[in-house]
mmCIF file of C-alpha atoms and ligand atoms in Angstrom:
data_model
loop_
_atom_site.group_PDB
_atom_site.id
_atom_site.type_symbol
_atom_site.label_atom_id
_atom_site.label_comp_id
_atom_site.label_asym_id
_atom_site.label_seq_id
_atom_site.Cartn_x
_atom_site.Cartn_y
_atom_site.Cartn_z
ATOM 1 C CA MET P 1 -5.408 6.383 -4.030
ATOM 2 C CA ILE P 2 -3.968 3.787 -6.393
ATOM 3 C CA ASP P 3 -0.545 4.817 -7.613
ATOM 4 C CA ASN P 4 -0.483 3.918 -11.300
ATOM 5 C CA ASN P 5 3.269 4.399 -11.449
ATOM 6 C CA ALA P 6 3.780 1.912 -8.677
ATOM 7 C CA ALA P 7 5.284 -1.557 -8.878
ATOM 8 C CA VAL P 8 4.257 -4.630 -6.915
ATOM 9 C CA LEU P 9 6.119 -7.855 -6.469
ATOM 10 C CA LEU P 10 3.713 -10.800 -6.450
ATOM 11 C CA ILE P 11 5.291 -13.788 -4.751
ATOM 12 C CA TYR P 12 3.584 -17.112 -5.356
ATOM 13 C CA THR P 13 4.481 -19.715 -2.735
ATOM 14 C CA GLY P 14 1.690 -22.192 -3.607
ATOM 15 C CA GLY P 15 -1.611 -23.093 -1.970
ATOM 16 C CA THR P 16 -5.080 -23.794 -3.265
ATOM 17 C CA ILE P 17 -5.234 -20.582 -5.267
ATOM 18 C CA GLY P 18 -2.869 -22.007 -7.881
ATOM 19 C CA MET P 19 -3.711 -25.701 -7.543
ATOM 20 C CA ILE P 20 -5.360 -27.991 -10.073
ATOM 21 C CA GLU P 21 -7.045 -31.354 -9.683
ATOM 22 C CA ASN P 22 -5.085 -34.473 -10.419
ATOM 23 C CA PRO P 23 -7.326 -36.205 -13.008
ATOM 24 C CA GLU P 24 -6.626 -39.641 -11.514
ATOM 25 C CA THR P 25 -6.927 -39.051 -7.780
ATOM 26 C CA GLY P 26 -9.048 -35.884 -7.722
ATOM 27 C CA ALA P 27 -6.633 -34.440 -5.121
ATOM 28 C CA LEU P 28 -5.472 -30.852 -5.479
ATOM 29 C CA HIS P 29 -1.792 -30.228 -6.086
ATOM 30 C CA SER P 30 0.322 -27.164 -6.756
ATOM 31 C CA PHE P 31 0.782 -25.896 -10.251
ATOM 32 C CA ASP P 32 3.016 -23.231 -11.643
ATOM 33 C CA PHE P 33 2.412 -19.547 -11.896
ATOM 34 C CA SER P 34 1.650 -19.280 -15.589
ATOM 35 C CA HIS P 35 -1.413 -21.400 -14.880
ATOM 36 C CA LEU P 36 -2.579 -18.950 -12.273
ATOM 37 C CA LYS P 37 -2.066 -15.903 -14.471
ATOM 38 C CA GLN P 38 -3.984 -17.482 -17.322
ATOM 39 C CA TYR P 39 -7.098 -17.416 -15.120
ATOM 40 C CA VAL P 40 -6.761 -13.788 -14.085
ATOM 41 C CA PRO P 41 -6.633 -11.778 -17.303
ATOM 42 C CA GLU P 42 -7.721 -8.777 -15.186
ATOM 43 C CA LEU P 43 -4.119 -8.466 -14.004
ATOM 44 C CA LYS P 44 -3.254 -6.985 -17.399
ATOM 45 C CA ARG P 45 -5.789 -4.207 -16.847
ATOM 46 C CA PHE P 46 -3.958 -2.700 -13.908
ATOM 47 C CA HIS P 47 -1.813 0.255 -14.934
ATOM 48 C CA PHE P 48 0.782 -0.313 -12.266
ATOM 49 C CA LYS P 49 3.553 -2.808 -12.799
ATOM 50 C CA ILE P 50 3.224 -6.346 -11.440
ATOM 51 C CA ASP P 51 6.309 -8.540 -11.422
ATOM 52 C CA THR P 52 6.042 -12.120 -10.317
ATOM 53 C CA ILE P 53 8.298 -14.631 -8.684
ATOM 54 C CA GLN P 54 7.417 -18.124 -7.546
ATOM 55 C CA PHE P 55 8.647 -20.809 -5.201
ATOM 56 C CA ASP P 56 10.066 -23.596 -7.282
ATOM 57 C CA PRO P 57 8.269 -25.904 -6.814
ATOM 58 C CA PRO P 58 5.214 -24.176 -5.332
ATOM 59 C CA ILE P 59 4.267 -25.755 -2.022
ATOM 60 C CA ASP P 60 1.174 -26.713 -0.105
ATOM 61 C CA SER P 61 1.430 -24.427 2.895
ATOM 62 C CA SER P 62 1.566 -27.479 5.182
ATOM 63 C CA ASP P 63 5.162 -27.660 3.954
ATOM 64 C CA MET P 64 5.981 -24.078 4.923
ATOM 65 C CA ASP P 65 8.863 -23.963 7.373
ATOM 66 C CA LEU P 66 11.649 -21.774 8.736
ATOM 67 C CA GLU P 67 13.553 -22.007 5.458
ATOM 68 C CA GLY P 68 10.402 -20.931 3.572
ATOM 69 C CA TRP P 69 10.055 -17.844 5.787
ATOM 70 C CA SER P 70 13.719 -16.987 5.326
ATOM 71 C CA LYS P 71 13.326 -17.388 1.582
ATOM 72 C CA LEU P 72 10.416 -14.946 1.611
ATOM 73 C CA VAL P 73 12.441 -12.437 3.599
ATOM 74 C CA ARG P 74 15.404 -12.821 1.226
ATOM 75 C CA ILE P 75 13.137 -12.166 -1.781
ATOM 76 C CA ILE P 76 11.626 -9.077 -0.141
ATOM 77 C CA GLN P 77 14.988 -7.770 1.056
ATOM 78 C CA LYS P 78 16.591 -8.131 -2.376
ATOM 79 C CA SER P 79 13.837 -6.212 -4.105
ATOM 80 C CA TYR P 80 12.677 -3.921 -1.299
ATOM 81 C CA GLU P 81 13.812 -0.690 -2.932
ATOM 82 C CA SER P 82 12.390 -1.601 -6.359
ATOM 83 C CA TYR P 83 8.763 -2.121 -5.293
ATOM 84 C CA ASP P 84 6.034 -0.151 -3.564
ATOM 85 C CA GLY P 85 4.412 -3.207 -2.077
ATOM 86 C CA PHE P 86 4.467 -7.003 -1.893
ATOM 87 C CA VAL P 87 1.668 -9.547 -2.263
ATOM 88 C CA ILE P 88 2.325 -13.088 -1.126
ATOM 89 C CA LEU P 89 0.080 -15.850 -2.421
ATOM 90 C CA HIS P 90 0.085 -18.521 0.245
ATOM 91 C CA GLY P 91 -1.927 -21.583 1.191
ATOM 92 C CA THR P 92 -4.473 -20.860 3.875
ATOM 93 C CA ASP P 93 -3.505 -23.689 6.230
ATOM 94 C CA THR P 94 -0.432 -21.996 7.671
ATOM 95 C CA MET P 95 -0.948 -18.445 6.427
ATOM 96 C CA ALA P 96 -1.523 -17.102 9.946
ATOM 97 C CA TYR P 97 1.820 -18.591 11.087
ATOM 98 C CA SER P 98 3.668 -17.108 8.107
ATOM 99 C CA ALA P 99 2.019 -13.707 8.517
ATOM 100 C CA SER P 100 2.977 -13.704 12.207
ATOM 101 C CA ALA P 101 6.554 -14.803 11.513
ATOM 102 C CA LEU P 102 7.034 -12.191 8.782
ATOM 103 C CA SER P 103 5.711 -9.425 11.018
ATOM 104 C CA PHE P 104 8.659 -10.071 13.362
ATOM 105 C CA MET P 105 11.217 -10.704 10.607
ATOM 106 C CA LEU P 106 10.530 -7.430 8.761
ATOM 107 C CA LYS P 107 11.341 -4.615 11.172
ATOM 108 C CA ASN P 108 10.562 -0.939 10.499
ATOM 109 C CA LEU P 109 8.411 -1.633 7.458
ATOM 110 C CA ASN P 110 7.256 1.267 5.337
ATOM 111 C CA LYS P 111 5.634 -0.764 2.572
ATOM 112 C CA PRO P 112 2.674 -3.171 2.565
ATOM 113 C CA VAL P 113 3.240 -6.915 2.653
ATOM 114 C CA VAL P 114 -0.154 -8.503 1.987
ATOM 115 C CA LEU P 115 -0.732 -12.236 2.240
ATOM 116 C CA THR P 116 -3.693 -13.798 0.513
ATOM 117 C CA GLY P 117 -4.861 -17.063 -1.028
ATOM 118 C CA SER P 118 -8.153 -18.775 -1.626
ATOM 119 C CA GLN P 119 -10.440 -21.587 -0.622
ATOM 120 C CA LEU P 120 -11.211 -22.607 -4.223
ATOM 121 C CA PRO P 121 -8.557 -22.855 -6.955
ATOM 122 C CA ILE P 122 -8.434 -19.928 -9.316
ATOM 123 C CA GLY P 123 -9.455 -22.161 -12.226
ATOM 124 C CA LYS P 124 -12.866 -22.877 -10.649
ATOM 125 C CA ILE P 125 -15.728 -20.686 -11.803
ATOM 126 C CA ARG P 126 -16.822 -19.827 -8.248
ATOM 127 C CA THR P 127 -13.304 -19.155 -7.037
ATOM 128 C CA ASP P 128 -12.714 -16.628 -4.295
ATOM 129 C CA GLY P 129 -9.092 -16.331 -5.452
ATOM 130 C CA LYS P 130 -9.620 -13.675 -8.090
ATOM 131 C CA GLU P 131 -11.265 -11.214 -5.756
ATOM 132 C CA ASN P 132 -8.702 -11.835 -3.036
ATOM 133 C CA LEU P 133 -5.767 -11.409 -5.400
ATOM 134 C CA ILE P 134 -7.071 -8.311 -7.176
ATOM 135 C CA THR P 135 -7.933 -6.457 -3.966
ATOM 136 C CA ALA P 136 -4.664 -7.490 -2.281
ATOM 137 C CA LEU P 137 -2.789 -5.958 -5.225
ATOM 138 C CA GLU P 138 -4.755 -2.728 -4.886
ATOM 139 C CA ILE P 139 -3.999 -2.553 -1.169
ATOM 140 C CA ALA P 140 -0.308 -3.058 -1.915
ATOM 141 C CA VAL P 141 -0.210 0.134 -4.016
ATOM 142 C CA ASP P 142 -2.793 2.217 -2.193
ATOM 143 C CA LYS P 143 -1.231 5.456 -0.959
ATOM 144 C CA ASP P 144 -2.186 8.558 0.951
ATOM 145 C CA PRO P 145 -1.952 11.908 -0.858
ATOM 146 C CA ASP P 146 1.505 12.415 0.693
ATOM 147 C CA GLY P 147 2.706 9.365 -1.248
ATOM 148 C CA LYS P 148 3.035 7.125 1.812
ATOM 149 C CA ALA P 149 1.666 3.567 1.798
ATOM 150 C CA ILE P 150 -1.663 3.324 3.638
ATOM 151 C CA VAL P 151 -0.918 -0.095 5.133
ATOM 152 C CA PRO P 152 2.814 -0.372 5.814
ATOM 153 C CA GLU P 153 2.554 -3.624 7.716
ATOM 154 C CA VAL P 154 2.308 -7.391 7.266
ATOM 155 C CA CYS P 155 -1.366 -8.142 6.805
ATOM 156 C CA VAL P 156 -3.775 -10.785 5.533
ATOM 157 C CA PHE P 157 -6.503 -9.953 3.053
ATOM 158 C CA PHE P 158 -9.272 -12.491 2.776
ATOM 159 C CA GLN P 159 -12.872 -12.258 1.653
ATOM 160 C CA THR P 160 -13.231 -8.476 1.837
ATOM 161 C CA TYR P 161 -11.389 -8.162 5.185
ATOM 162 C CA LEU P 162 -7.921 -6.789 5.742
ATOM 163 C CA MET P 163 -6.467 -7.962 9.037
ATOM 164 C CA ARG P 164 -3.210 -7.460 10.927
ATOM 165 C CA GLY P 165 -1.214 -10.570 9.984
ATOM 166 C CA ASN P 166 -0.067 -11.482 13.480
ATOM 167 C CA ARG P 167 -3.654 -11.325 14.799
ATOM 168 C CA THR P 168 -5.126 -13.803 12.317
ATOM 169 C CA THR P 169 -6.206 -17.396 12.747
ATOM 170 C CA LYS P 170 -7.635 -19.773 10.170
ATOM 171 C CA VAL P 171 -11.165 -20.468 11.344
ATOM 172 C CA ASN P 172 -12.928 -22.280 8.531
ATOM 173 C CA VAL P 173 -12.085 -24.971 6.006
ATOM 174 C CA GLU P 174 -15.172 -24.498 3.860
ATOM 175 C CA ASN P 175 -16.397 -20.984 4.164
ATOM 176 C CA PHE P 176 -14.909 -18.227 2.030
ATOM 177 C CA ARG P 177 -14.339 -16.296 5.250
ATOM 178 C CA ALA P 178 -11.404 -18.473 6.240
ATOM 179 C CA PHE P 179 -9.687 -16.054 8.645
ATOM 180 C CA ASN P 180 -10.596 -14.070 11.646
ATOM 181 C CA SER P 181 -8.854 -11.552 13.859
ATOM 182 C CA TYR P 182 -10.656 -11.957 17.164
ATOM 183 C CA ASN P 183 -8.569 -9.723 19.346
ATOM 184 C CA TYR P 184 -7.905 -6.799 17.024
ATOM 185 C CA PRO P 185 -10.388 -4.989 14.784
ATOM 186 C CA ILE P 186 -10.106 -5.355 11.023
ATOM 187 C CA LEU P 187 -7.834 -2.814 9.331
ATOM 188 C CA ALA P 188 -10.006 -2.343 6.257
ATOM 189 C CA LYS P 189 -13.146 -3.634 4.585
ATOM 190 C CA ALA P 190 -13.374 -3.869 0.813
ATOM 191 C CA GLY P 191 -16.787 -3.002 -0.590
ATOM 192 C CA LEU P 192 -17.500 -0.533 -3.352
ATOM 193 C CA ARG P 193 -14.312 1.077 -2.114
ATOM 194 C CA ILE P 194 -11.701 -0.052 0.344
ATOM 195 C CA ARG P 195 -12.423 1.599 3.676
ATOM 196 C CA TYR P 196 -9.336 1.740 5.866
ATOM 197 C CA ASP P 197 -9.404 2.440 9.574
ATOM 198 C CA ARG P 198 -6.203 4.457 9.759
ATOM 199 C CA ASN P 199 -6.243 4.660 13.558
ATOM 200 C CA LEU P 200 -5.733 0.922 13.709
ATOM 201 C CA ILE P 201 -2.953 0.666 11.151
ATOM 202 C CA ASN P 202 0.742 0.884 12.063
ATOM 203 C CA ARG P 203 2.475 4.048 10.875
ATOM 204 C CA ALA P 204 5.248 3.725 8.295
ATOM 205 C CA SER P 205 8.602 3.606 10.009
ATOM 206 C CA GLU P 206 11.102 6.387 9.377
ATOM 207 C CA LEU P 207 13.939 4.060 10.378
ATOM 208 C CA PRO P 208 15.745 1.848 7.884
ATOM 209 C CA THR P 209 13.946 -1.465 7.334
ATOM 210 C CA GLU P 210 15.720 -4.446 8.863
ATOM 211 C CA PHE P 211 15.442 -8.030 7.660
ATOM 212 C CA TYR P 212 15.843 -10.977 10.032
ATOM 213 C CA SER P 213 15.951 -14.625 9.152
ATOM 214 C CA ARG P 214 17.141 -16.583 12.183
ATOM 215 C CA PHE P 215 14.894 -18.766 14.320
ATOM 216 C CA ASP P 216 15.335 -21.325 17.040
ATOM 217 C CA PRO P 217 12.920 -24.224 16.486
ATOM 218 C CA ASN P 218 13.392 -25.806 19.938
ATOM 219 C CA VAL P 219 9.938 -24.865 21.158
ATOM 220 C CA MET P 220 6.642 -26.608 21.669
ATOM 221 C CA ILE P 221 2.924 -25.782 21.777
ATOM 222 C CA LEU P 222 1.213 -27.682 24.574
ATOM 223 C CA LYS P 223 -2.573 -27.604 24.704
ATOM 224 C CA ILE P 224 -3.802 -28.783 28.071
ATOM 225 C CA PHE P 225 -6.940 -30.878 28.477
ATOM 226 C CA PRO P 226 -8.753 -32.572 31.348
ATOM 227 C CA GLY P 227 -7.142 -35.912 32.120
ATOM 228 C CA MET P 228 -3.759 -35.339 30.440
ATOM 229 C CA SER P 229 -1.019 -37.764 31.375
ATOM 230 C CA ILE P 230 1.660 -36.557 33.760
ATOM 231 C CA GLU P 231 4.170 -38.962 32.192
ATOM 232 C CA ILE P 232 3.757 -37.480 28.753
ATOM 233 C CA VAL P 233 3.946 -33.914 30.064
ATOM 234 C CA ARG P 234 7.071 -34.859 32.014
ATOM 235 C CA SER P 235 8.737 -36.321 28.940
ATOM 236 C CA ILE P 236 8.007 -33.182 26.897
ATOM 237 C CA PHE P 237 9.475 -30.889 29.530
ATOM 238 C CA GLY P 238 12.363 -33.312 30.077
ATOM 239 C CA ASN P 239 13.657 -32.883 26.517
ATOM 240 C CA PRO P 240 17.159 -31.393 26.875
ATOM 241 C CA ASN P 241 16.767 -29.227 23.737
ATOM 242 C CA LEU P 242 13.560 -27.570 24.863
ATOM 243 C CA LYS P 243 13.877 -23.788 25.194
ATOM 244 C CA GLY P 244 10.316 -22.558 25.144
ATOM 245 C CA VAL P 245 6.701 -23.680 25.492
ATOM 246 C CA VAL P 246 3.505 -21.960 24.452
ATOM 247 C CA LEU P 247 1.033 -23.336 26.980
ATOM 248 C CA GLU P 248 -2.570 -23.216 25.772
ATOM 249 C CA THR P 249 -4.621 -23.071 28.933
ATOM 250 C CA PHE P 250 -8.318 -22.919 29.795
ATOM 251 C CA GLY P 251 -10.312 -19.683 29.719
ATOM 252 C CA ALA P 252 -8.519 -16.725 31.264
ATOM 253 C CA GLY P 253 -5.290 -18.725 31.649
ATOM 254 C CA ASN P 254 -6.373 -21.397 34.098
ATOM 255 C CA PHE P 255 -4.628 -24.672 34.871
ATOM 256 C CA PRO P 256 -5.523 -27.806 36.898
ATOM 257 C CA ASP P 257 -4.587 -27.527 40.563
ATOM 258 C CA ARG P 258 -2.299 -30.568 40.475
ATOM 259 C CA LYS P 259 0.933 -30.427 42.454
ATOM 260 C CA ASP P 260 2.721 -32.877 40.136
ATOM 261 C CA PHE P 261 1.983 -30.816 37.001
ATOM 262 C CA LEU P 262 2.791 -27.534 38.691
ATOM 263 C CA GLU P 263 6.081 -28.960 39.958
ATOM 264 C CA ILE P 264 7.138 -29.874 36.394
ATOM 265 C CA ILE P 265 6.395 -26.337 35.268
ATOM 266 C CA ARG P 266 8.184 -24.736 38.187
ATOM 267 C CA ALA P 267 11.262 -26.893 37.535
ATOM 268 C CA ALA P 268 11.205 -25.979 33.828
ATOM 269 C CA VAL P 269 11.057 -22.258 34.626
ATOM 270 C CA LYS P 270 14.061 -22.744 36.929
ATOM 271 C CA ARG P 271 15.929 -24.359 34.001
ATOM 272 C CA ASN P 272 15.272 -21.146 32.028
ATOM 273 C CA ILE P 273 12.673 -22.695 29.740
ATOM 274 C CA ILE P 274 10.445 -19.833 28.660
ATOM 275 C CA ILE P 275 6.779 -20.710 29.164
ATOM 276 C CA VAL P 276 4.096 -18.409 27.837
ATOM 277 C CA ASN P 277 0.447 -18.760 28.752
ATOM 278 C CA VAL P 278 -2.124 -18.223 25.975
ATOM 279 C CA THR P 279 -5.798 -19.064 26.105
ATOM 280 C CA GLN P 280 -7.476 -21.886 24.196
ATOM 281 C CA CYS P 281 -10.408 -19.533 23.595
ATOM 282 C CA SER P 282 -10.528 -17.752 20.254
ATOM 283 C CA SER P 283 -11.199 -14.399 21.817
ATOM 284 C CA GLY P 284 -10.090 -12.594 24.978
ATOM 285 C CA SER P 285 -6.967 -12.381 27.057
ATOM 286 C CA VAL P 286 -5.088 -14.343 29.696
ATOM 287 C CA GLU P 287 -5.540 -12.867 33.166
ATOM 288 C CA MET P 288 -3.832 -15.197 35.574
ATOM 289 C CA ASN P 289 -4.921 -13.298 38.654
ATOM 290 C CA ARG P 290 -8.622 -13.692 37.912
ATOM 291 C CA TYR P 291 -9.056 -17.220 39.332
ATOM 292 C CA ARG P 292 -7.125 -19.265 41.846
ATOM 293 C CA SER P 293 -6.492 -21.780 39.050
ATOM 294 C CA GLY P 294 -4.672 -19.051 37.137
ATOM 295 C CA LEU P 295 -2.837 -17.672 40.133
ATOM 296 C CA ILE P 296 -1.251 -21.031 40.972
ATOM 297 C CA LEU P 297 0.194 -21.030 37.465
ATOM 298 C CA ALA P 298 1.400 -17.429 37.698
ATOM 299 C CA ASN P 299 3.211 -18.396 40.891
ATOM 300 C CA THR P 300 5.349 -20.905 38.953
ATOM 301 C CA GLY P 301 6.961 -18.002 37.089
ATOM 302 C CA ILE P 302 5.372 -18.511 33.687
ATOM 303 C CA LEU P 303 4.594 -15.492 31.540
ATOM 304 C CA SER P 304 1.307 -14.092 30.345
ATOM 305 C CA GLY P 305 0.845 -14.116 26.588
ATOM 306 C CA HIS P 306 -2.033 -11.642 27.067
ATOM 307 C CA ASP P 307 -4.315 -11.864 23.995
ATOM 308 C CA MET P 308 -1.768 -13.267 21.537
ATOM 309 C CA THR P 309 -2.834 -15.970 19.128
ATOM 310 C CA THR P 310 -0.977 -19.258 19.424
ATOM 311 C CA GLU P 311 0.413 -18.624 15.934
ATOM 312 C CA ALA P 312 1.860 -15.271 16.986
ATOM 313 C CA ALA P 313 3.161 -16.614 20.312
ATOM 314 C CA VAL P 314 5.020 -19.584 18.847
ATOM 315 C CA THR P 315 6.569 -17.696 15.916
ATOM 316 C CA LYS P 316 7.558 -14.826 18.203
ATOM 317 C CA MET P 317 9.201 -17.269 20.607
ATOM 318 C CA MET P 318 11.160 -19.025 17.836
ATOM 319 C CA PHE P 319 12.138 -15.632 16.435
ATOM 320 C CA LEU P 320 13.318 -14.137 19.733
ATOM 321 C CA LEU P 321 15.193 -17.289 20.731
ATOM 322 C CA GLY P 322 16.926 -17.158 17.347
ATOM 323 C CA GLN P 323 18.269 -13.652 18.031
ATOM 324 C CA LYS P 324 20.718 -14.762 20.697
ATOM 325 C CA LEU P 325 19.218 -12.542 23.373
ATOM 326 C CA SER P 326 19.517 -13.266 27.066
ATOM 327 C CA VAL P 327 16.736 -15.318 28.649
ATOM 328 C CA GLU P 328 15.610 -12.224 30.552
ATOM 329 C CA GLU P 329 15.465 -10.217 27.342
ATOM 330 C CA VAL P 330 13.407 -12.892 25.548
ATOM 331 C CA LYS P 331 11.053 -13.047 28.542
ATOM 332 C CA SER P 332 10.588 -9.321 28.617
ATOM 333 C CA ARG P 333 9.886 -9.068 24.881
ATOM 334 C CA MET P 334 7.485 -12.017 24.958
ATOM 335 C CA THR P 335 5.208 -10.087 27.288
ATOM 336 C CA GLN P 336 5.323 -6.820 25.359
ATOM 337 C CA SER P 337 4.106 -5.855 21.936
ATOM 338 C CA ILE P 338 6.787 -5.835 19.254
ATOM 339 C CA ILE P 339 4.559 -5.025 16.325
ATOM 340 C CA GLY P 340 0.963 -4.962 17.536
ATOM 341 C CA GLU P 341 0.629 -8.698 18.198
ATOM 342 C CA LEU P 342 -0.717 -8.229 21.728
ATOM 343 C CA THR P 343 -2.666 -5.772 23.814
ATOM 344 C CA ILE P 344 -1.978 -5.317 27.495
ATOM 345 C CA ASP P 345 -5.268 -4.558 29.201
ATOM 346 C CA ASN P 346 -3.920 -4.119 32.704
ATOM 347 C CA PRO P 347 -0.329 -2.953 32.330
HETATM 348 N N1 LIG C 401 -3.690 -27.097 1.763
HETATM 349 C C1 LIG C 401 -3.781 -25.789 1.170
HETATM 350 C C2 LIG C 401 -2.577 -24.991 1.619
HETATM 351 O O1 LIG C 401 -2.569 -24.485 2.702
HETATM 352 C C3 LIG C 401 -5.051 -25.140 1.573
HETATM 353 C C4 LIG C 401 -5.272 -23.757 1.001
HETATM 354 O O2 LIG C 401 -4.486 -23.169 0.335
HETATM 355 O O3 LIG C 401 -6.371 -23.235 1.249
HETATM 356 O O4 LIG C 401 -1.640 -24.873 0.873
#
């Protein structure tokens, strides 16, 4: 039920949705918010209140960083009590990283934070931006009869699908269906009406919402491949600032049976570098005891990332390391769900 007395804060960070073509080069670049609003006169037809705020200057999401995430959290924290929901317009390239990061930074949410964007700028006739923006706004103010938000979590709405933010991955550069959530079902599908699957959606927290903004960037994503150079791997793990590695392995978490590689990993674990195993496959979970090639890796002391996306694993690691927890505490939280980012099949 749309609450017509509600208020939404629409935060425009940049991205294709608000971009226009440079007449000389033809390349798309960010433009300011008034431009975007001019192309969506429908916004005036909503009865609920929509306030807007924009990054100055708006950014291509390739430029999103830790400061950008903190800025988003500061904006939400400052206005949390004044709004019923938040919609963040964001470039698609790093939206899955931002959605994952925000899901950890906003603890005990009881209001929706919906990220969306588009593949075609809003000024183009065939744009997908209008639909995405309008439905995201509706989701942000949709409430149950008891007045509680239906989706009190950080989510991504894109091309009729509402997905848990920390389960999304960008999967297509051309198609309007730019995101997928392979390891968790979609939270809602927008057709004639928006059909929510309430069993899949986090419940609103009764606890006070907490806002976090610290990260530790001393981490690395390492995707393994046949024939990788031991020297290069050694130099990555030899970096004195390194605190964590998201290791993207084959299939169910498998790794080459090479003593020299395994020795580097074992030594890194001993130095308290946190190494989390996630699969290179889009769908499915790490199960290191399924093959010998997984077991040899498990024996080095690295952790299972279960079915986490790389985006969720790396933002979670930076987030936890930024909270000044003990190594053991970070390790334990990396392997458990904080806010629905992983499922443990065989606990
Ligand atoms: N490069 C753009 C961005 O991520 C792409 C997009 O918005 O779709 O900001």
